[in-house]
Coordinates of C-alpha atoms and ligand atoms in Angstrom, one line a residue:
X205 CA 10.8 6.2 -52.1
X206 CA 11.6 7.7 -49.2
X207 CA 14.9 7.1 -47.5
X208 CA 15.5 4.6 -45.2
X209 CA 17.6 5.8 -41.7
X210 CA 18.9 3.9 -39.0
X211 CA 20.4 4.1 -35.4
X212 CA 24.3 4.3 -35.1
X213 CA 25.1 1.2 -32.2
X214 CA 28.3 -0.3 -31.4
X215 CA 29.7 0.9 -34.5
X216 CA 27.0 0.0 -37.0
X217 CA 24.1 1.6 -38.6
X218 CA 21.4 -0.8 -37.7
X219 CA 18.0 -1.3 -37.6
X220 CA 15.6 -0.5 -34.0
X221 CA 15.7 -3.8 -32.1
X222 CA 11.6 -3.5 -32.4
X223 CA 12.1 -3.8 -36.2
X224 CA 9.5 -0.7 -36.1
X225 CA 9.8 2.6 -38.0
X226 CA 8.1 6.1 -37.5
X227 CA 8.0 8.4 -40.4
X228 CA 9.2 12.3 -40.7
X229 CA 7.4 14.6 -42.8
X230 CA 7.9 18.4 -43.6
X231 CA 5.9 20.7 -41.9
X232 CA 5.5 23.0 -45.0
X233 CA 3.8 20.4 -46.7
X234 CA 2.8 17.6 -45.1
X235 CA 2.8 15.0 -48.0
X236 CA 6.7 15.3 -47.8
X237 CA 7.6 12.4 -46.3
X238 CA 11.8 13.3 -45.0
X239 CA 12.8 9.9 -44.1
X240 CA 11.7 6.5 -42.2
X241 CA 13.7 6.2 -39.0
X242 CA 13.9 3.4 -36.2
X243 CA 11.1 3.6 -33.8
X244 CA 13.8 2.3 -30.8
X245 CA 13.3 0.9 -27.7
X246 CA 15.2 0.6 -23.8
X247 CA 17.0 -2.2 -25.6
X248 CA 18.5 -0.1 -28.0
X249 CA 19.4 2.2 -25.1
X250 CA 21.0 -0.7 -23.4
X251 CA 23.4 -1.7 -26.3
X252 CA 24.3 1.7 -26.7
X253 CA 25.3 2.0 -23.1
X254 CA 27.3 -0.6 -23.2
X255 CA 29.1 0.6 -26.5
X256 CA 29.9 3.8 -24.9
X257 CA 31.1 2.9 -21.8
X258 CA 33.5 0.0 -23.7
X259 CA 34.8 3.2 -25.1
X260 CA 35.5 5.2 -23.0
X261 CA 37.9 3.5 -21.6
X262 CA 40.5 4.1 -24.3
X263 CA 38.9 7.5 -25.2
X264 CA 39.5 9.0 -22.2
X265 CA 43.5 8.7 -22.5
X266 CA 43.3 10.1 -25.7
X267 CA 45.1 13.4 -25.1
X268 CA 42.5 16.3 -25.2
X269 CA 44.2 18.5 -28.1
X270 CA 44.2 15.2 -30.4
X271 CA 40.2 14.7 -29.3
X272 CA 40.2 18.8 -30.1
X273 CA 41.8 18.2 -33.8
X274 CA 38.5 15.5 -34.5
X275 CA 36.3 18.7 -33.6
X276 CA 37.9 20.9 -35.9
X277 CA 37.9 17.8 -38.8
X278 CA 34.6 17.6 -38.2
X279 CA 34.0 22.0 -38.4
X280 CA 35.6 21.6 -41.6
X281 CA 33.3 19.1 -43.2
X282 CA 30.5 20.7 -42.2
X283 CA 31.8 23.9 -43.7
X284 CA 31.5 21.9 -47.1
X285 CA 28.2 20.3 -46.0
X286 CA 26.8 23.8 -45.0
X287 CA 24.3 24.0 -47.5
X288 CA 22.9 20.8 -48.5
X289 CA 22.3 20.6 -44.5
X290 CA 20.3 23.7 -44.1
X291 CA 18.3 22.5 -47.0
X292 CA 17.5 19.1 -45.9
X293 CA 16.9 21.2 -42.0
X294 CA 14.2 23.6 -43.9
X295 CA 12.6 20.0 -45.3
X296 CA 12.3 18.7 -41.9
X297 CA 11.6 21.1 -39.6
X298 CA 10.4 24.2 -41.6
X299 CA 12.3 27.3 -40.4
X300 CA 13.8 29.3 -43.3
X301 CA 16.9 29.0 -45.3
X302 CA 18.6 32.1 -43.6
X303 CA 17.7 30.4 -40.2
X304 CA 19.2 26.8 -41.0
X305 CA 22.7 28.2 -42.3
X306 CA 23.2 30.0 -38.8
X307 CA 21.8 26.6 -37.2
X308 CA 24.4 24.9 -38.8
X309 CA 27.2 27.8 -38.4
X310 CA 26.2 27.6 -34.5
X311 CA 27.4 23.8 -35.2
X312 CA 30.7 25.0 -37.1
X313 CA 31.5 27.8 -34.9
X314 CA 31.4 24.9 -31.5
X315 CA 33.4 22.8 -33.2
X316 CA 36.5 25.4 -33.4
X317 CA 35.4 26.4 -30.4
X318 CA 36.1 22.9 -29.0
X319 CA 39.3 22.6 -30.8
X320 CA 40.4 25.5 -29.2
X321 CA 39.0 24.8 -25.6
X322 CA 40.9 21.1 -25.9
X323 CA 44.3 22.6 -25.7
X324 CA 42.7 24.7 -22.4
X325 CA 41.1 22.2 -19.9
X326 CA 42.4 24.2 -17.3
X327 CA 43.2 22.6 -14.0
X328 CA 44.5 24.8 -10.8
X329 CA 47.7 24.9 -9.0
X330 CA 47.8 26.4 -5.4
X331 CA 49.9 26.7 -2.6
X332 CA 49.8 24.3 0.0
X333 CA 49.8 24.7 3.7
X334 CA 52.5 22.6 4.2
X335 CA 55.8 22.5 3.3
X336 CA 57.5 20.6 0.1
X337 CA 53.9 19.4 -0.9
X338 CA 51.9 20.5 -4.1
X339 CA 48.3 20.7 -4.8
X340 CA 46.3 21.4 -8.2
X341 CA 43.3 20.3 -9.8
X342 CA 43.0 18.7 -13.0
X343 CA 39.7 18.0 -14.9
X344 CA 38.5 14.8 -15.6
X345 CA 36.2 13.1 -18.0
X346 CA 32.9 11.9 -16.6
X347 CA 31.8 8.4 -18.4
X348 CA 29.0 8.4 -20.9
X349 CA 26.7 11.1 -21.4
X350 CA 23.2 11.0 -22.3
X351 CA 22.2 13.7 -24.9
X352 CA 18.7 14.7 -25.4
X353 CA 17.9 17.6 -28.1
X354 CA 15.0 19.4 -28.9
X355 CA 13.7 19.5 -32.7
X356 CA 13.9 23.9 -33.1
X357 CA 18.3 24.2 -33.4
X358 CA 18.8 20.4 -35.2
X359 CA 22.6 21.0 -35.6
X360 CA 23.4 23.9 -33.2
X361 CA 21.8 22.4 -30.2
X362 CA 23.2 18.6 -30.8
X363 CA 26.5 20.5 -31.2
X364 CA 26.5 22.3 -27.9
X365 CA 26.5 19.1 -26.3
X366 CA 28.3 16.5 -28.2
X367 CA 31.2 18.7 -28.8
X368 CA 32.5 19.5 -25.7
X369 CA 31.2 16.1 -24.1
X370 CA 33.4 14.6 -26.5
X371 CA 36.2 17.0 -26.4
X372 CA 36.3 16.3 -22.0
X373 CA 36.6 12.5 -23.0
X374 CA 33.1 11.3 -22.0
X375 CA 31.8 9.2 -25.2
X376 CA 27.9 9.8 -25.3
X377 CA 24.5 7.8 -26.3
X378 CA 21.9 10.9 -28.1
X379 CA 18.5 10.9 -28.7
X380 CA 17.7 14.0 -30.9
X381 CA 14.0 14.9 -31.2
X382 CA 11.8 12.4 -33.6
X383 CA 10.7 15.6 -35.5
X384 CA 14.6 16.1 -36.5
X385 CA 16.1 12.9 -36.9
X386 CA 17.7 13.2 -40.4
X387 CA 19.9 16.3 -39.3
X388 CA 20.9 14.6 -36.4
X389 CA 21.9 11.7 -38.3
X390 CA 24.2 13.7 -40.4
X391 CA 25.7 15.2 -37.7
X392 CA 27.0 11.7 -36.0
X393 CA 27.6 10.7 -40.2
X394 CA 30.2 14.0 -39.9
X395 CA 31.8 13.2 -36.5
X396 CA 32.6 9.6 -37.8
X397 CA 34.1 11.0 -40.7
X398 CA 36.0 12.9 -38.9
X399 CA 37.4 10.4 -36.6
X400 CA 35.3 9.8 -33.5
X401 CA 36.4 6.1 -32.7
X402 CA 32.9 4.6 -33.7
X403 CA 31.8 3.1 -30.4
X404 CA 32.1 6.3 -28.2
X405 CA 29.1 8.3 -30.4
X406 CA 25.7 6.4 -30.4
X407 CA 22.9 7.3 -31.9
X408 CA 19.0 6.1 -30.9
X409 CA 15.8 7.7 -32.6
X410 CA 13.0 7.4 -31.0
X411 CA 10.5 9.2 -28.3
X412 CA 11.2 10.5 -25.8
X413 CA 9.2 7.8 -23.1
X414 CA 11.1 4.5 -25.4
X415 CA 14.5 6.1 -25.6
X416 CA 14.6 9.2 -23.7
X417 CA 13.4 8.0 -20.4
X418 CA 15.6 4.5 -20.6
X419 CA 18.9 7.3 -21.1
X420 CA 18.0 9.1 -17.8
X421 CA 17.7 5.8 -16.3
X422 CA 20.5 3.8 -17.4
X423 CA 22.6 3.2 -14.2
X424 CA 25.1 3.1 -16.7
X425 CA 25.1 6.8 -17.8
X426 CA 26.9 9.3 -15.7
X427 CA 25.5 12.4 -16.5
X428 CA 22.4 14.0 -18.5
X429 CA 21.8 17.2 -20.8
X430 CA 18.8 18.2 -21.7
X431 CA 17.0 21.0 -24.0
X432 CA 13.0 21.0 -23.5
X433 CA 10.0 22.0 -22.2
X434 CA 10.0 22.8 -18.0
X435 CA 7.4 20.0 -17.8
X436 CA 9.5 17.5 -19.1
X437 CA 12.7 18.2 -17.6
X438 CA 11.3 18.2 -14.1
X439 CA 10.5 14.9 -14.6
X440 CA 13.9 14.0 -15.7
X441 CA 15.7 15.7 -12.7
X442 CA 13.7 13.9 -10.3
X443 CA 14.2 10.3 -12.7
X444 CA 18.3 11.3 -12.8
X445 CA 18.4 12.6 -9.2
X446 CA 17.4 9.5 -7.4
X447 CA 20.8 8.4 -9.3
X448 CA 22.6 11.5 -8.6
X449 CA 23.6 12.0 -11.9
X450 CA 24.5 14.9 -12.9
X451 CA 22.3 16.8 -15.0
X452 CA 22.1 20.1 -17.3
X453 CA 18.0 21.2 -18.2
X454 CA 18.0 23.8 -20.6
X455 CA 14.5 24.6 -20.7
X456 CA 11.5 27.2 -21.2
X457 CA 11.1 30.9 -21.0
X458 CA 8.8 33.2 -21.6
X459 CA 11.1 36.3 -22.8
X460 CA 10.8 39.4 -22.9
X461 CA 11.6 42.9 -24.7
X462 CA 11.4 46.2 -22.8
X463 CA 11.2 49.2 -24.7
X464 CA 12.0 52.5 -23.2
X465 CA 10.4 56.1 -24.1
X466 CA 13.7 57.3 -25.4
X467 CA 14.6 54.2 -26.9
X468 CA 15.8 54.2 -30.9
X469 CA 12.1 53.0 -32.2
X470 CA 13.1 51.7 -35.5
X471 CA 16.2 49.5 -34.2
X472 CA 13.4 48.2 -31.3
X473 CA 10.9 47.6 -34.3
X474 CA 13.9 45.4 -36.0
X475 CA 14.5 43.5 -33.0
X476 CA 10.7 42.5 -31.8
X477 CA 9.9 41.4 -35.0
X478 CA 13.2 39.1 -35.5
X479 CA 12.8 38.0 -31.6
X480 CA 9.2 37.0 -31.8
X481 CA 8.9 35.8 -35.5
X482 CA 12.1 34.5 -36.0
X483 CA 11.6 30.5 -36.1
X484 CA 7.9 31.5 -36.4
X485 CA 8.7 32.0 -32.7
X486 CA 9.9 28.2 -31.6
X487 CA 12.8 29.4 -29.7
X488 CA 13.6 28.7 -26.3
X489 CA 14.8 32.6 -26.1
X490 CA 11.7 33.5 -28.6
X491 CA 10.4 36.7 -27.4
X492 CA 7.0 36.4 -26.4
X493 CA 6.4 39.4 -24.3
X494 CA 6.7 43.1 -25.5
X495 CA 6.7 45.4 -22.3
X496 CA 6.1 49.2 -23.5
X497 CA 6.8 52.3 -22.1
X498 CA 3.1 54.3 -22.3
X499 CA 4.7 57.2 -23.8
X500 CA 5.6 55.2 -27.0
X501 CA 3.1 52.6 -26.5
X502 CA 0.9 53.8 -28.9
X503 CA 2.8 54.7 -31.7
X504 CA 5.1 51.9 -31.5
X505 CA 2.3 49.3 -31.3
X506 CA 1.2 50.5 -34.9
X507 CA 4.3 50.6 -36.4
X508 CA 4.4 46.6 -35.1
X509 CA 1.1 45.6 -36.3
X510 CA 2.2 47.5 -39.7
X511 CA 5.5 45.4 -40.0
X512 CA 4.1 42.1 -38.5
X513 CA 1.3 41.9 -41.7
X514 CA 3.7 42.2 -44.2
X515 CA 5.4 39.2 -43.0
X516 CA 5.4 37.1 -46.0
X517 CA 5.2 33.2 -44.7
X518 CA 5.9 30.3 -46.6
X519 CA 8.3 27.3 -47.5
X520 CA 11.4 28.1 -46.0
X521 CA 13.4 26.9 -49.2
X522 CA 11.9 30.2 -51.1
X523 CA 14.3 32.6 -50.2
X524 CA 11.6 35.3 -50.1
X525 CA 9.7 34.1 -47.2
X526 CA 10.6 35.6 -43.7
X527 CA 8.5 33.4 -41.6
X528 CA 8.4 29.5 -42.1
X529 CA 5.3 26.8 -40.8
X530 CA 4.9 25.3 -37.2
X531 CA 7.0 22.3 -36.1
X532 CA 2.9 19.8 -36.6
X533 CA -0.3 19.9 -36.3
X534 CA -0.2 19.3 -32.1
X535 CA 2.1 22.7 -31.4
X536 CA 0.0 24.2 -33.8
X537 CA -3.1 23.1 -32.1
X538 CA -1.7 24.7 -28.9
X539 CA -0.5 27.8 -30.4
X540 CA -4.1 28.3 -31.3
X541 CA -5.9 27.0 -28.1
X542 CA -3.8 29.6 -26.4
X543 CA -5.0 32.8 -28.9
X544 CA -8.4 31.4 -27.7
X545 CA -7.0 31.6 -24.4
X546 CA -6.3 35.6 -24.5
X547 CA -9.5 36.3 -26.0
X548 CA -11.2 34.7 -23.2
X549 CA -9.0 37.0 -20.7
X550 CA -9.9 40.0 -21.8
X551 CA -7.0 40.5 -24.2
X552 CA -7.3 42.3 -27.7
X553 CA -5.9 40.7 -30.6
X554 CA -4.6 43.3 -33.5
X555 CA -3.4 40.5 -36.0
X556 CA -2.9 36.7 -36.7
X557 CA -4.9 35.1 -34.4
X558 CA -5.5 31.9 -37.1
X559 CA -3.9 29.6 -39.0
X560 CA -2.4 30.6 -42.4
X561 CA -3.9 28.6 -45.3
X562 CA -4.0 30.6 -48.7
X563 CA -3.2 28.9 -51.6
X564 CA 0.5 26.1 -51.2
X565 CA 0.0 27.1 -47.3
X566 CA -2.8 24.6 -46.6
X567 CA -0.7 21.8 -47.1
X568 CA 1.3 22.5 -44.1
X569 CA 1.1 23.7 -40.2
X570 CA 1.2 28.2 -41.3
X571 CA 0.2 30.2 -38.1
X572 CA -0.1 33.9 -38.4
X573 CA 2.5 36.2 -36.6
X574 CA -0.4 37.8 -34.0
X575 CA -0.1 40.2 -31.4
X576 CA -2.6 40.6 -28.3
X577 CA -2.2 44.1 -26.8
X578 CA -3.9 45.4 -23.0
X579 CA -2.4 42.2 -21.7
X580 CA -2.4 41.8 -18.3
X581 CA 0.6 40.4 -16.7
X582 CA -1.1 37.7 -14.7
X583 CA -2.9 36.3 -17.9
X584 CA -1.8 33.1 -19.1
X585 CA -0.9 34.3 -22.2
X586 CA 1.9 36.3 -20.3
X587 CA 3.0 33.7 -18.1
X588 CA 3.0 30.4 -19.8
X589 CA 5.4 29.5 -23.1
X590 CA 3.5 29.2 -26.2
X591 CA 6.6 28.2 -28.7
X592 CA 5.5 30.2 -31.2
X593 CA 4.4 33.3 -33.5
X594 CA 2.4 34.9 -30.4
X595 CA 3.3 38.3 -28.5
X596 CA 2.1 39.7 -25.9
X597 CA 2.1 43.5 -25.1
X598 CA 2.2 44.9 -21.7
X599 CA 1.8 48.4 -20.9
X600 CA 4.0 50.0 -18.3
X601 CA 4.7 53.6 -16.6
X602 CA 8.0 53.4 -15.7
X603 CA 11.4 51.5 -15.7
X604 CA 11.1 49.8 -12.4
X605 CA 7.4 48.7 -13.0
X606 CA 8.8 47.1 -16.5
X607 CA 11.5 44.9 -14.7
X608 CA 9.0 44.1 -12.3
X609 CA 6.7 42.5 -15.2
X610 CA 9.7 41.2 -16.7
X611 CA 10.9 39.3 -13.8
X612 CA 7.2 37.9 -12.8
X613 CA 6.9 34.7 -14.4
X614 CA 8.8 31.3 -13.3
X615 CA 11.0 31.6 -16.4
X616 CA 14.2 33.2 -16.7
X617 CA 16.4 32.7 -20.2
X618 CA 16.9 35.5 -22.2
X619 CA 15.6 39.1 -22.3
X620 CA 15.9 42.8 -23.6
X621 CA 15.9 46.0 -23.3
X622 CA 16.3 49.2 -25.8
X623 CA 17.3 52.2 -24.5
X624 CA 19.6 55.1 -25.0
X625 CA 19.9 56.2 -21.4
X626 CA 22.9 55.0 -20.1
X627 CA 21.7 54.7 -16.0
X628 CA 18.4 52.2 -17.3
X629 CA 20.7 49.8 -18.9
X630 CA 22.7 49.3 -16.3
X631 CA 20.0 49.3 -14.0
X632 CA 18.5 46.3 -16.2
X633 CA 21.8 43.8 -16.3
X634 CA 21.5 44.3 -12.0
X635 CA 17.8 43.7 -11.6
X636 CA 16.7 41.4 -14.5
X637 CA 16.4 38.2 -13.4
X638 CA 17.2 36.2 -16.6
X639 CA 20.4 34.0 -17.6
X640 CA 21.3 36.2 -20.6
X641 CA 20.2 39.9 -21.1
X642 CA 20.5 41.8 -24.3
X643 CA 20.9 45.7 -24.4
X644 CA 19.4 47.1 -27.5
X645 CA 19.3 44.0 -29.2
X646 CA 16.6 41.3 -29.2
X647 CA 16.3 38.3 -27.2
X648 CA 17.5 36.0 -29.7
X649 CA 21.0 35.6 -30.9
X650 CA 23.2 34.0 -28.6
X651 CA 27.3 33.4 -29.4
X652 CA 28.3 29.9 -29.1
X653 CA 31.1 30.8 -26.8
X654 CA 29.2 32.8 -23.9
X655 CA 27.8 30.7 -21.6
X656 CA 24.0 30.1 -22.5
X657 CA 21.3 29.3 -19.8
X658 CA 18.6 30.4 -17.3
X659 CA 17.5 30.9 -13.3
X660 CA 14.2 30.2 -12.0
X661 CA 12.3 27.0 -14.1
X662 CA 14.3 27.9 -17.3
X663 CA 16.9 25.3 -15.8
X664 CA 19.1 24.0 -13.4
X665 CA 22.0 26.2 -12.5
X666 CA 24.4 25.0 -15.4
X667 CA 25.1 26.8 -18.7
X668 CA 25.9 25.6 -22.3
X669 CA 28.0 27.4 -24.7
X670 CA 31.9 28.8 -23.6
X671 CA 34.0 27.3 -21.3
X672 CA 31.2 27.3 -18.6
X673 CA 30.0 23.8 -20.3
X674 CA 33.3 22.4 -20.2
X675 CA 32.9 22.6 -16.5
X676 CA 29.7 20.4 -16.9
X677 CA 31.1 17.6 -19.2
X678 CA 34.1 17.7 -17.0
X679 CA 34.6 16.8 -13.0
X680 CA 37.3 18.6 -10.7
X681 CA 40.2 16.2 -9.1
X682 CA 42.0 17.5 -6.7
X683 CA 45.8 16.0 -6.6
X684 CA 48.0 16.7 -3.3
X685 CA 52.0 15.6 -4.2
X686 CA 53.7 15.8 -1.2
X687 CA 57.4 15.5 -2.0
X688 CA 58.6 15.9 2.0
X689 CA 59.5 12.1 2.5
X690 CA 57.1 11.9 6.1
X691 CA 53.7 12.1 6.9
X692 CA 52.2 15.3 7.0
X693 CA 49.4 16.3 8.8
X694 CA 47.0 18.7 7.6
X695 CA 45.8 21.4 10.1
X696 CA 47.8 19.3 12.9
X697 CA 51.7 19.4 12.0
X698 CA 51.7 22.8 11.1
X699 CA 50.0 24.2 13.9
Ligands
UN1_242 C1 17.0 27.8 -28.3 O1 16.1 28.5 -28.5 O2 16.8 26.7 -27.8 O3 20.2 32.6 -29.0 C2 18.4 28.1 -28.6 C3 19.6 32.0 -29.9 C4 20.2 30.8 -30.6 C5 20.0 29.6 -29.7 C6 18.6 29.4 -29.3 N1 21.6 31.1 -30.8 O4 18.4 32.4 -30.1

């Protein structure tokens, strides 16, 4: 029997108000049914809204440090829960063992991050103008917050939000992605525990168009943050902007590594293949696009394709396998359609290309790690975001004609470059356009306390991660004292 989950409302776990159910199954084998989870609907939303605004009102005075020692409670249980939740995150969303104990460390290291940051909600104080009169700024908790994660960082992702939306004082309504319910469920299981007043953390499974959309819209919810696909979090800007909420999009990219001709080759080697086949490339900061110097080109491209076939893929649980499945059939069905895609262009694949489906394979979504070189920048396969094991390699003469291919897509997340020349790096944190730039090391790997974010359509000006997303869960008031005993006039009295 499979196990039964439910949506945390109001302070109970209850049923979907449909009484319907939707099923999660492991992507390494298919017949693995996870859990049964509450297929929810805009009424669910509704009295989750109105269990989150009830408390916020008290949660709100709580003082920030004691909201801060609830983060750290809840650090410390998932330090004892580390394991037995990166092994129920392999089961449901396939990425390997390795990979599920740093998703959930990402969770562990924001929550002491919070705990810090709570005793350091830093307001300003400044000089004023005028005479025996004070000004400052304090920060101030928003209301409720809408949470919407993807399914590829289960615990790390859900983290980077709740955390510090709760640590601010805003209590929040999430919807975590229907392919990763049972992690997220955990998570809200572990914040209880740890003393989040019941009301002011809601949880609603469900899709995206019968819970997600309802969250945007709910004149009730103040502000928005989003991980996702470009596509979708357009929509939701425009839905949350005729509200002017407040939102954060964290969404695509299309990444990419530059190596240099006097680059270290075998630490560049190391980082390509953990960029691009790490999470069997479902990262939002995946790298998808290898950008060569022609003087290594060559050389390096066959010590690639020699690497990237000894990739051994599999369950994630076997502690042996480097690569893990697909999220489902559909991403694997694009993955695929796009390989076609880059044979059609004129492209040459060296390896992968089709699904994996030796032996135990077959019973779940296996793509192999492939690699198309001669790509053209303007071909699709170097513009649009595949989420997953697909690279593309670009050929370049110089330095400045790399950046230029690296910048010339709509995305801008993460990127790389590997060299030991001094004058290119710096050259390459000035002119690369991207939210987070890597110098000799790949495109993955960010630190939960840096800020984490993109320009162009990767998002919307904010950033998670550091104190940067305190200043999104958070709202500036400005506080004038003027301790004068008569009316002063600004820009009039003193003149
Ligand atoms: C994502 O891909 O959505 O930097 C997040 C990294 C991880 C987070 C990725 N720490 O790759």
């Amino acid at each position: 029997m499979s196990k039964v989950y439910k949506n945390f409302i109001d302070g109970e776990w209850v049923d979907a108000s449909t009484g319907e159910t939707f099923e999660n199954r492991n992507p390494a084998n298919w017949d693995e049914v996870v859990g049964i989870f509450p297929r929810s609907s805009k009424e669910d939303v509704d009295r989750a809204v109105r269990a989150a605004r009830k408390a916020y009102k008290e949660w709100r005075l709580v003082p920030a440090p004691v909201r801060g020692e609830i983060m750290k409670k809840a650090g410390d249980i998932m330090v004892e829960r580390k394991e037995e939740i990166a092994r129920l995150m392999t089961r449901e969303m396939g990425k390997i063992l390795a990979e599920t104990r740093g998703d959930v460390q990402e969770g562990i290291d924001t929550a002491y991050y919070a705990f810090g940051e709570s005793r350091r909600l830093f307001g300003h104080t400044v000089p004023s103008e005028l005479p025996n009169k004070f000004n400052m700024t304090m920060r101030m908790p928003i209301g409720v917050a809408g949470l919407i994660t993807p399914w590829n960082f289960p615990m790390a992702i859900p983290s980077w939000k709740i955390f510090p939306a709760l640590t601010c004082g805003n209590t929040v309504v999430f919807k975590p992605a229907s392919d990763t319910p049972a992690t997220a469920t955990v998570l809200v299981e572990i914040l209880l525990e740890a003393g989040v007043p019941p009301q002011a953390i809601n949880l609603v499974h469900g899709t995206g168009s019968e819970v997600g959309i309802p969250i945007v819209e709910h004149p009730d919810i103040d502000l928005i943050s989003f991980t996702g696909s470009s596509k979708v979090g357009k929509i939701i800007n425009e839905k949350a902007g005729r509200q002017l909420k407040r939102v954060s999009l964290e969404l695509g990219g299309k990444n990419a590594q530059i190596v240099m001709d006097d680059a270290n080759l075998e630490l560049a080697l190391e980082g390509v293949l953990w960029g691009a086949f790490g999470t069997t490339g479902q990262r939002c900061t995946a790298t998808s696009r290898l950008i060569l110097h022609e003087k290594i080109h060559d050389k390096f491209v066959e010590m690639l394709v020699d690497a990237t076939t000894k990739l051994k893929l599999g369950n994630g649980l076997d502690e042996s396998v480097q690569v893990g499945p697909v999220i489902n059939k559909g991403q694997l069905e694009t993955i695929h359609s796009y390989v076609e895609i880059g044979k059609k262009e004129g492209a040459t694949l060296l390896c992968g290309g089709e699904p994996a489906e030796d032996g135990d394979l077959k019973k779940g979504f296996f793509y192999k790690p492939t690699i198309f070189v001669d790509v053209k920048p303007s071909m699709r396969i170097a513009q649009e975001e595949i989420f997953g094991p697909v690279l593309s390699v670009i050929k370049v003469g110089s330095l400045d004609e790399a950046i230029e291919v690296l910048n010339g897509t709509v995305y801008g997340l993460s990127s790389s470059i590997y060299t030991q020349d001094v004058n290119n790096a710096y050259k390459a944190m000035r002119d690369i356009e991207a939210g987070i730039t890597y110098i000799n090391g790949p495109t993955i790997g960010a630190e939960c306390h840096m800020p984490f974010g993109g320009v162009k359509e990767t998002g919307n000006g904010h950033r998670e991660g550091g104190w940067t997303v305190y200043e999104f869960f958070s709202e500036v008031k400005t506080v004038y004292v003027d301790f004068s005993g008569r009316l002063q006039r600004a820009q009039i009295d003193n003149r």
